[in-house]
Amino acid sequence: MEPNPYLQALRGVAAGRTASFAELARLAGRPAAARAAGRAVAALPTDDPRPWHRIVQSDGGLAPDPERAAIQVERLRAEGARPRPGEDIRAWARRRRARFVGNWRSRALYEVEDERIAGLDPLRVEVLRDDTQTVERGFYFAPPSPVTKPPRPGADRRSGTGAGTGAGTGAGAGARTGAGGGDAPERPARTAAQRRADRLAPETPEEEEWVLSGGSRRARTSSPGGAARAAKSKRAAGPKPNGGRAARPSTPRGTRSDAV
């Protein structure tokens, strides 16, 4: 029986480090078979002498089985691949003499002196000693943390606080009251939409009740007050001749219109 290439590739993962299923598949010469590598590792019993515990998921996660994951993290801590319980990640990286710490979840790479390392998950970190391993393993340097700039001088004047507020308020009040000291409130300019809303506002209590009940302001003649005004104007205009239709020329009986 041909030996499993993925189980043979487990020997290429040194103690003190971890590798993903995709990396194990590349070590086996089959880079597109990450799922097959995962199935081969998951089929191994926990007491197998081969280093199955050094293979993690793509985001650094451990085995799905809680009992298997507990055995896995215990072995990784014994080899130094993960920090000890309660150990600071920066102290763990210094103990391993590493230059960088990688985050499996985001594949971000941090220097050992970076303060952001303290917020990483201690079960999803990886130590890296040189720059060549970072690119090969898919870790990239994290962008620098944003620096909060101090406020520039005179910012309180633009924001309307402090001394600038008092000066601006006093000058503005004096300009509005004028030389005589009298109050002359300015009438705010109304927009076209506001003027249109004024024209469509209900004029009678009946129209207001109609609008509140869901009637349209456009259909003024369909409201009770609008219908009454339309009927009143129609009566004042009087009846239209011939019912509003155009009159046709009349022809006397007994005669033909085309007679010469």
PDB file of C-alpha atoms in Angstrom:
ATOM      1  CA  MET A   1       0.000   0.000   0.000  1.00  0.00           C
ATOM      2  CA  GLU A   2       1.345   3.401  -0.990  1.00  0.00           C
ATOM      3  CA  PRO A   3       2.055   5.604   2.039  1.00  0.00           C
ATOM      4  CA  ASN A   4      -0.019   8.732   2.531  1.00  0.00           C
ATOM      5  CA  PRO A   5       1.990  11.724   1.232  1.00  0.00           C
ATOM      6  CA  TYR A   6       0.375  14.116   3.697  1.00  0.00           C
ATOM      7  CA  LEU A   7       1.332  12.015   6.714  1.00  0.00           C
ATOM      8  CA  GLN A   8       4.861  11.766   5.403  1.00  0.00           C
ATOM      9  CA  ALA A   9       4.971  15.552   5.029  1.00  0.00           C
ATOM     10  CA  LEU A  10       4.285  15.956   8.756  1.00  0.00           C
ATOM     11  CA  ARG A  11       8.000  15.448   9.349  1.00  0.00           C
ATOM     12  CA  GLY A  12       8.687  18.701   7.513  1.00  0.00           C
ATOM     13  CA  VAL A  13       6.959  20.737  10.232  1.00  0.00           C
ATOM     14  CA  ALA A  14       9.595  21.332  12.916  1.00  0.00           C
ATOM     15  CA  ALA A  15       8.871  21.429  16.617  1.00  0.00           C
ATOM     16  CA  GLY A  16       7.968  24.851  17.973  1.00  0.00           C
ATOM     17  CA  ARG A  17       5.967  25.936  14.918  1.00  0.00           C
ATOM     18  CA  THR A  18       2.623  25.212  13.311  1.00  0.00           C
ATOM     19  CA  ALA A  19       1.458  24.902   9.724  1.00  0.00           C
ATOM     20  CA  SER A  20      -1.913  25.056   8.018  1.00  0.00           C
ATOM     21  CA  PHE A  21      -3.504  22.317   5.944  1.00  0.00           C
ATOM     22  CA  ALA A  22      -2.611  24.255   2.777  1.00  0.00           C
ATOM     23  CA  GLU A  23       1.048  24.401   3.816  1.00  0.00           C
ATOM     24  CA  LEU A  24       1.022  20.685   4.567  1.00  0.00           C
ATOM     25  CA  ALA A  25      -0.411  20.031   1.096  1.00  0.00           C
ATOM     26  CA  ARG A  26       2.393  22.093  -0.471  1.00  0.00           C
ATOM     27  CA  LEU A  27       4.953  20.128   1.513  1.00  0.00           C
ATOM     28  CA  ALA A  28       3.393  16.938   0.134  1.00  0.00           C
ATOM     29  CA  GLY A  29       3.685  18.239  -3.441  1.00  0.00           C
ATOM     30  CA  ARG A  30      -0.062  18.701  -3.901  1.00  0.00           C
ATOM     31  CA  PRO A  31      -0.802  22.385  -3.236  1.00  0.00           C
ATOM     32  CA  ALA A  32      -4.438  22.150  -4.367  1.00  0.00           C
ATOM     33  CA  ALA A  33      -5.324  19.321  -1.958  1.00  0.00           C
ATOM     34  CA  ALA A  34      -5.668  21.167   1.350  1.00  0.00           C
ATOM     35  CA  ARG A  35      -8.922  19.347   2.191  1.00  0.00           C
ATOM     36  CA  ALA A  36      -7.359  15.949   1.555  1.00  0.00           C
ATOM     37  CA  ALA A  37      -4.513  16.888   3.882  1.00  0.00           C
ATOM     38  CA  GLY A  38      -7.011  17.901   6.543  1.00  0.00           C
ATOM     39  CA  ARG A  39      -8.884  14.608   6.277  1.00  0.00           C
ATOM     40  CA  ALA A  40      -5.646  12.634   6.569  1.00  0.00           C
ATOM     41  CA  VAL A  41      -4.581  14.500   9.719  1.00  0.00           C
ATOM     42  CA  ALA A  42      -8.025  14.308  11.311  1.00  0.00           C
ATOM     43  CA  ALA A  43      -8.060  10.516  10.836  1.00  0.00           C
ATOM     44  CA  LEU A  44      -4.972  10.063  13.020  1.00  0.00           C
ATOM     45  CA  PRO A  45      -5.621   9.051  16.632  1.00  0.00           C
ATOM     46  CA  THR A  46      -4.413  11.352  19.390  1.00  0.00           C
ATOM     47  CA  ASP A  47      -1.816   8.836  20.593  1.00  0.00           C
ATOM     48  CA  ASP A  48      -0.157   8.617  17.170  1.00  0.00           C
ATOM     49  CA  PRO A  49       3.577   9.391  17.415  1.00  0.00           C
ATOM     50  CA  ARG A  50       3.510  11.574  14.301  1.00  0.00           C
ATOM     51  CA  PRO A  51       3.250  15.338  14.963  1.00  0.00           C
ATOM     52  CA  TRP A  52      -0.367  15.777  13.920  1.00  0.00           C
ATOM     53  CA  HIS A  53      -0.803  18.485  16.597  1.00  0.00           C
ATOM     54  CA  ARG A  54       1.387  20.937  14.649  1.00  0.00           C
ATOM     55  CA  ILE A  55      -1.205  21.264  11.870  1.00  0.00           C
ATOM     56  CA  VAL A  56      -3.863  23.926  12.425  1.00  0.00           C
ATOM     57  CA  GLN A  57      -6.688  25.401  10.392  1.00  0.00           C
ATOM     58  CA  SER A  58      -6.216  28.265   7.966  1.00  0.00           C
ATOM     59  CA  ASP A  59      -7.082  30.824  10.677  1.00  0.00           C
ATOM     60  CA  GLY A  60      -4.945  29.130  13.315  1.00  0.00           C
ATOM     61  CA  GLY A  61      -7.823  27.283  14.916  1.00  0.00           C
ATOM     62  CA  LEU A  62      -7.321  23.986  16.693  1.00  0.00           C
ATOM     63  CA  ALA A  63      -9.154  20.689  16.161  1.00  0.00           C
ATOM     64  CA  PRO A  64     -12.973  20.905  16.230  1.00  0.00           C
ATOM     65  CA  ASP A  65     -13.194  18.169  18.850  1.00  0.00           C
ATOM     66  CA  PRO A  66     -12.742  19.727  22.327  1.00  0.00           C
ATOM     67  CA  GLU A  67     -10.860  16.734  23.742  1.00  0.00           C
ATOM     68  CA  ARG A  68      -8.550  16.586  20.721  1.00  0.00           C
ATOM     69  CA  ALA A  69      -8.047  20.373  20.874  1.00  0.00           C
ATOM     70  CA  ALA A  70      -7.077  20.187  24.567  1.00  0.00           C
ATOM     71  CA  ILE A  71      -4.416  17.571  23.818  1.00  0.00           C
ATOM     72  CA  GLN A  72      -3.234  19.603  20.816  1.00  0.00           C
ATOM     73  CA  VAL A  73      -2.769  22.888  22.702  1.00  0.00           C
ATOM     74  CA  GLU A  74      -1.019  21.086  25.557  1.00  0.00           C
ATOM     75  CA  ARG A  75       1.542  19.622  23.176  1.00  0.00           C
ATOM     76  CA  LEU A  76       2.020  22.937  21.354  1.00  0.00           C
ATOM     77  CA  ARG A  77       2.715  24.744  24.635  1.00  0.00           C
ATOM     78  CA  ALA A  78       5.180  22.054  25.637  1.00  0.00           C
ATOM     79  CA  GLU A  79       7.083  22.614  22.361  1.00  0.00           C
ATOM     80  CA  GLY A  80       6.908  26.417  22.679  1.00  0.00           C
ATOM     81  CA  ALA A  81       4.629  26.913  19.653  1.00  0.00           C
ATOM     82  CA  ARG A  82       2.050  28.697  21.811  1.00  0.00           C
ATOM     83  CA  PRO A  83       2.418  30.876  24.909  1.00  0.00           C
ATOM     84  CA  ARG A  84       2.080  29.261  28.297  1.00  0.00           C
ATOM     85  CA  PRO A  85      -1.114  29.882  30.305  1.00  0.00           C
ATOM     86  CA  GLY A  86      -0.983  33.480  31.540  1.00  0.00           C
ATOM     87  CA  GLU A  87       2.232  34.293  29.664  1.00  0.00           C
ATOM     88  CA  ASP A  88       2.439  37.571  27.777  1.00  0.00           C
ATOM     89  CA  ILE A  89       2.772  37.184  24.013  1.00  0.00           C
ATOM     90  CA  ARG A  90       5.691  39.610  23.874  1.00  0.00           C
ATOM     91  CA  ALA A  91       7.545  37.711  26.601  1.00  0.00           C
ATOM     92  CA  TRP A  92       6.833  34.447  24.779  1.00  0.00           C
ATOM     93  CA  ALA A  93       8.254  35.852  21.520  1.00  0.00           C
ATOM     94  CA  ARG A  94      11.374  37.075  23.301  1.00  0.00           C
ATOM     95  CA  ARG A  95      11.800  33.686  24.932  1.00  0.00           C
ATOM     96  CA  ARG A  96      11.629  32.125  21.470  1.00  0.00           C
ATOM     97  CA  ARG A  97      14.136  34.750  20.169  1.00  0.00           C
ATOM     98  CA  ALA A  98      11.762  35.735  17.382  1.00  0.00           C
ATOM     99  CA  ARG A  99      11.726  39.019  15.485  1.00  0.00           C
ATOM    100  CA  PHE A 100       8.093  38.942  14.422  1.00  0.00           C
ATOM    101  CA  VAL A 101       4.760  37.633  15.637  1.00  0.00           C
ATOM    102  CA  GLY A 102       2.117  36.661  13.094  1.00  0.00           C
ATOM    103  CA  ASN A 103      -1.618  36.619  13.638  1.00  0.00           C
ATOM    104  CA  TRP A 104      -3.174  33.570  12.007  1.00  0.00           C
ATOM    105  CA  ARG A 105      -6.647  35.092  11.893  1.00  0.00           C
ATOM    106  CA  SER A 106      -5.750  38.192   9.855  1.00  0.00           C
ATOM    107  CA  ARG A 107      -2.314  37.088   8.573  1.00  0.00           C
ATOM    108  CA  ALA A 108      -0.937  40.364   9.918  1.00  0.00           C
ATOM    109  CA  LEU A 109       2.694  40.503  10.996  1.00  0.00           C
ATOM    110  CA  TYR A 110       3.928  42.563  13.954  1.00  0.00           C
ATOM    111  CA  GLU A 111       7.331  43.298  15.333  1.00  0.00           C
ATOM    112  CA  VAL A 112       8.063  42.022  18.802  1.00  0.00           C
ATOM    113  CA  GLU A 113       8.122  45.553  20.243  1.00  0.00           C
ATOM    114  CA  ASP A 114       4.718  46.433  18.780  1.00  0.00           C
ATOM    115  CA  GLU A 115       2.200  47.174  21.541  1.00  0.00           C
ATOM    116  CA  ARG A 116      -0.667  45.729  19.515  1.00  0.00           C
ATOM    117  CA  ILE A 117       0.632  42.213  20.123  1.00  0.00           C
ATOM    118  CA  ALA A 118      -0.932  42.263  23.589  1.00  0.00           C
ATOM    119  CA  GLY A 119      -4.428  42.224  22.051  1.00  0.00           C
ATOM    120  CA  LEU A 120      -3.922  39.104  19.914  1.00  0.00           C
ATOM    121  CA  ASP A 121      -5.395  35.676  20.620  1.00  0.00           C
ATOM    122  CA  PRO A 122      -2.615  33.604  22.273  1.00  0.00           C
ATOM    123  CA  LEU A 123      -3.909  30.430  20.584  1.00  0.00           C
ATOM    124  CA  ARG A 124      -3.704  31.926  17.061  1.00  0.00           C
ATOM    125  CA  VAL A 125      -0.192  33.394  16.946  1.00  0.00           C
ATOM    126  CA  GLU A 126       2.991  32.268  15.241  1.00  0.00           C
ATOM    127  CA  VAL A 127       6.617  33.292  15.795  1.00  0.00           C
ATOM    128  CA  LEU A 128       8.765  34.112  12.762  1.00  0.00           C
ATOM    129  CA  ARG A 129      12.491  34.760  12.845  1.00  0.00           C
ATOM    130  CA  ASP A 130      13.282  36.270   9.428  1.00  0.00           C
ATOM    131  CA  ASP A 131      11.607  38.147   6.576  1.00  0.00           C
ATOM    132  CA  THR A 132      11.780  35.266   4.111  1.00  0.00           C
ATOM    133  CA  GLN A 133       9.360  33.145   6.135  1.00  0.00           C
ATOM    134  CA  THR A 134       6.773  35.911   6.272  1.00  0.00           C
ATOM    135  CA  VAL A 135       6.092  36.059   2.531  1.00  0.00           C
ATOM    136  CA  GLU A 136       6.367  32.330   2.005  1.00  0.00           C
ATOM    137  CA  ARG A 137       3.823  31.598   4.699  1.00  0.00           C
ATOM    138  CA  GLY A 138       1.391  34.357   3.721  1.00  0.00           C
ATOM    139  CA  PHE A 139       2.029  36.845   6.552  1.00  0.00           C
ATOM    140  CA  TYR A 140       2.245  40.534   5.727  1.00  0.00           C
ATOM    141  CA  PHE A 141       3.300  43.476   7.836  1.00  0.00           C
ATOM    142  CA  ALA A 142       0.395  45.191   9.560  1.00  0.00           C
ATOM    143  CA  PRO A 143      -0.142  48.874   8.704  1.00  0.00           C
ATOM    144  CA  PRO A 144       1.124  51.326  11.313  1.00  0.00           C
ATOM    145  CA  SER A 145      -1.325  52.319  14.003  1.00  0.00           C
ATOM    146  CA  PRO A 146      -3.031  55.687  13.381  1.00  0.00           C
ATOM    147  CA  VAL A 147      -1.450  58.601  15.245  1.00  0.00           C
ATOM    148  CA  THR A 148      -3.794  61.105  16.886  1.00  0.00           C
ATOM    149  CA  LYS A 149      -2.697  64.605  15.902  1.00  0.00           C
ATOM    150  CA  PRO A 150      -2.878  67.356  18.571  1.00  0.00           C
ATOM    151  CA  PRO A 151      -5.290  70.231  17.843  1.00  0.00           C
ATOM    152  CA  ARG A 152      -3.720  73.117  15.980  1.00  0.00           C
ATOM    153  CA  PRO A 153      -3.630  76.612  17.518  1.00  0.00           C
ATOM    154  CA  GLY A 154      -6.720  78.626  16.752  1.00  0.00           C
ATOM    155  CA  ALA A 155      -8.955  75.595  16.289  1.00  0.00           C
ATOM    156  CA  ASP A 156     -11.259  76.888  19.012  1.00  0.00           C
ATOM    157  CA  ARG A 157     -12.150  79.882  16.836  1.00  0.00           C
ATOM    158  CA  ARG A 158     -13.248  77.678  13.947  1.00  0.00           C
ATOM    159  CA  SER A 159     -15.202  75.329  16.188  1.00  0.00           C
ATOM    160  CA  GLY A 160     -16.969  78.180  17.970  1.00  0.00           C
ATOM    161  CA  THR A 161     -15.614  77.506  21.464  1.00  0.00           C
ATOM    162  CA  GLY A 162     -13.487  79.480  23.916  1.00  0.00           C
ATOM    163  CA  ALA A 163     -12.520  83.059  23.321  1.00  0.00           C
ATOM    164  CA  GLY A 164     -13.456  82.909  19.662  1.00  0.00           C
ATOM    165  CA  THR A 165     -17.070  82.246  20.615  1.00  0.00           C
ATOM    166  CA  GLY A 166     -17.318  85.310  22.791  1.00  0.00           C
ATOM    167  CA  ALA A 167     -15.785  87.585  20.181  1.00  0.00           C
ATOM    168  CA  GLY A 168     -17.885  86.197  17.376  1.00  0.00           C
ATOM    169  CA  THR A 169     -21.088  86.350  19.427  1.00  0.00           C
ATOM    170  CA  GLY A 170     -20.515  89.946  20.493  1.00  0.00           C
ATOM    171  CA  ALA A 171     -19.668  91.140  16.999  1.00  0.00           C
ATOM    172  CA  GLY A 172     -22.592  89.293  15.470  1.00  0.00           C
ATOM    173  CA  ALA A 173     -25.040  90.642  18.038  1.00  0.00           C
ATOM    174  CA  GLY A 174     -23.846  94.185  17.475  1.00  0.00           C
ATOM    175  CA  ALA A 175     -24.193  93.850  13.704  1.00  0.00           C
ATOM    176  CA  ARG A 176     -27.735  92.484  13.990  1.00  0.00           C
ATOM    177  CA  THR A 177     -28.994  95.107  16.445  1.00  0.00           C
ATOM    178  CA  GLY A 178     -27.530  97.961  14.400  1.00  0.00           C
ATOM    179  CA  ALA A 179     -26.235 101.324  15.520  1.00  0.00           C
ATOM    180  CA  GLY A 180     -29.498 102.350  17.184  1.00  0.00           C
ATOM    181  CA  GLY A 181     -29.527  99.290  19.405  1.00  0.00           C
ATOM    182  CA  GLY A 182     -33.002  98.210  18.280  1.00  0.00           C
ATOM    183  CA  ASP A 183     -33.830  94.562  17.654  1.00  0.00           C
ATOM    184  CA  ALA A 184     -34.560  93.857  13.992  1.00  0.00           C
ATOM    185  CA  PRO A 185     -35.068  90.104  13.610  1.00  0.00           C
ATOM    186  CA  GLU A 186     -34.349  88.896  10.137  1.00  0.00           C
ATOM    187  CA  ARG A 187     -37.018  86.931   8.381  1.00  0.00           C
ATOM    188  CA  PRO A 188     -35.520  83.689   7.147  1.00  0.00           C
ATOM    189  CA  ALA A 189     -35.700  83.154   3.416  1.00  0.00           C
ATOM    190  CA  ARG A 190     -38.227  80.511   2.446  1.00  0.00           C
ATOM    191  CA  THR A 191     -37.422  77.911  -0.137  1.00  0.00           C
ATOM    192  CA  ALA A 192     -39.550  77.033  -3.137  1.00  0.00           C
ATOM    193  CA  ALA A 193     -40.716  73.843  -1.446  1.00  0.00           C
ATOM    194  CA  GLN A 194     -41.888  75.781   1.618  1.00  0.00           C
ATOM    195  CA  ARG A 195     -43.754  78.306  -0.513  1.00  0.00           C
ATOM    196  CA  ARG A 196     -45.418  75.498  -2.436  1.00  0.00           C
ATOM    197  CA  ALA A 197     -46.444  73.843   0.835  1.00  0.00           C
ATOM    198  CA  ASP A 198     -48.050  77.131   1.928  1.00  0.00           C
ATOM    199  CA  ARG A 199     -50.121  77.242  -1.249  1.00  0.00           C
ATOM    200  CA  LEU A 200     -51.302  73.667  -0.762  1.00  0.00           C
ATOM    201  CA  ALA A 201     -52.117  74.109   2.930  1.00  0.00           C
ATOM    202  CA  PRO A 202     -55.800  73.529   3.861  1.00  0.00           C
ATOM    203  CA  GLU A 203     -57.869  76.704   4.180  1.00  0.00           C
ATOM    204  CA  THR A 204     -60.979  75.405   5.966  1.00  0.00           C
ATOM    205  CA  PRO A 205     -61.533  72.954   8.832  1.00  0.00           C
ATOM    206  CA  GLU A 206     -63.164  70.560   6.363  1.00  0.00           C
ATOM    207  CA  GLU A 207     -60.063  70.520   4.176  1.00  0.00           C
ATOM    208  CA  GLU A 208     -57.790  70.052   7.184  1.00  0.00           C
ATOM    209  CA  GLU A 209     -59.841  67.075   8.307  1.00  0.00           C
ATOM    210  CA  TRP A 210     -59.686  65.722   4.766  1.00  0.00           C
ATOM    211  CA  VAL A 211     -55.879  66.029   4.631  1.00  0.00           C
ATOM    212  CA  LEU A 212     -55.463  64.444   8.061  1.00  0.00           C
ATOM    213  CA  SER A 213     -57.632  61.501   7.047  1.00  0.00           C
ATOM    214  CA  GLY A 214     -55.332  60.731   4.119  1.00  0.00           C
ATOM    215  CA  GLY A 215     -56.669  62.986   1.384  1.00  0.00           C
ATOM    216  CA  SER A 216     -54.295  64.462  -1.181  1.00  0.00           C
ATOM    217  CA  ARG A 217     -53.459  68.138  -1.123  1.00  0.00           C
ATOM    218  CA  ARG A 218     -53.345  68.165  -4.881  1.00  0.00           C
ATOM    219  CA  ALA A 219     -56.938  66.979  -5.266  1.00  0.00           C
ATOM    220  CA  ARG A 220     -58.441  70.187  -3.906  1.00  0.00           C
ATOM    221  CA  THR A 221     -61.771  69.676  -5.686  1.00  0.00           C
ATOM    222  CA  SER A 222     -62.122  66.163  -4.248  1.00  0.00           C
ATOM    223  CA  SER A 223     -62.085  67.456  -0.646  1.00  0.00           C
ATOM    224  CA  PRO A 224     -65.352  68.625   0.963  1.00  0.00           C
ATOM    225  CA  GLY A 225     -64.368  72.312   1.019  1.00  0.00           C
ATOM    226  CA  GLY A 226     -62.804  72.206  -2.427  1.00  0.00           C
ATOM    227  CA  ALA A 227     -65.881  70.575  -3.946  1.00  0.00           C
ATOM    228  CA  ALA A 228     -68.117  73.237  -2.391  1.00  0.00           C
ATOM    229  CA  ARG A 229     -65.990  76.065  -3.824  1.00  0.00           C
ATOM    230  CA  ALA A 230     -65.911  74.428  -7.246  1.00  0.00           C
ATOM    231  CA  ALA A 231     -69.723  74.083  -7.275  1.00  0.00           C
ATOM    232  CA  LYS A 232     -70.147  77.702  -6.166  1.00  0.00           C
ATOM    233  CA  SER A 233     -67.918  79.031  -8.940  1.00  0.00           C
ATOM    234  CA  LYS A 234     -69.770  76.867 -11.463  1.00  0.00           C
ATOM    235  CA  ARG A 235     -73.135  78.309 -10.415  1.00  0.00           C
ATOM    236  CA  ALA A 236     -71.786  81.858 -10.588  1.00  0.00           C
ATOM    237  CA  ALA A 237     -70.571  81.307 -14.144  1.00  0.00           C
ATOM    238  CA  GLY A 238     -74.050  80.173 -15.221  1.00  0.00           C
ATOM    239  CA  PRO A 239     -75.029  77.333 -17.551  1.00  0.00           C
ATOM    240  CA  LYS A 240     -73.044  76.933 -20.720  1.00  0.00           C
ATOM    241  CA  PRO A 241     -74.960  77.032 -24.009  1.00  0.00           C
ATOM    242  CA  ASN A 242     -75.660  73.668 -25.617  1.00  0.00           C
ATOM    243  CA  GLY A 243     -74.364  71.903 -22.536  1.00  0.00           C
ATOM    244  CA  GLY A 244     -70.793  73.076 -23.210  1.00  0.00           C
ATOM    245  CA  ARG A 245     -70.670  71.391 -26.654  1.00  0.00           C
ATOM    246  CA  ALA A 246     -69.910  73.230 -29.861  1.00  0.00           C
ATOM    247  CA  ALA A 247     -73.086  74.270 -31.792  1.00  0.00           C
ATOM    248  CA  ARG A 248     -73.697  72.740 -35.204  1.00  0.00           C
ATOM    249  CA  PRO A 249     -75.144  74.783 -38.104  1.00  0.00           C
ATOM    250  CA  SER A 250     -78.905  74.096 -38.433  1.00  0.00           C
ATOM    251  CA  THR A 251     -80.537  73.169 -41.752  1.00  0.00           C
ATOM    252  CA  PRO A 252     -84.258  73.989 -42.387  1.00  0.00           C
ATOM    253  CA  ARG A 253     -86.522  71.027 -42.933  1.00  0.00           C
ATOM    254  CA  GLY A 254     -87.410  70.214 -46.492  1.00  0.00           C
ATOM    255  CA  THR A 255     -84.237  71.744 -47.869  1.00  0.00           C
ATOM    256  CA  ARG A 256     -80.936  70.284 -48.848  1.00  0.00           C
ATOM    257  CA  SER A 257     -77.738  71.823 -47.731  1.00  0.00           C
ATOM    258  CA  ASP A 258     -76.081  71.132 -51.084  1.00  0.00           C
ATOM    259  CA  ALA A 259     -78.841  72.827 -53.160  1.00  0.00           C
ATOM    260  CA  VAL A 260     -77.563  75.407 -55.648  1.00  0.00           C
TER     261      VAL A 260
END
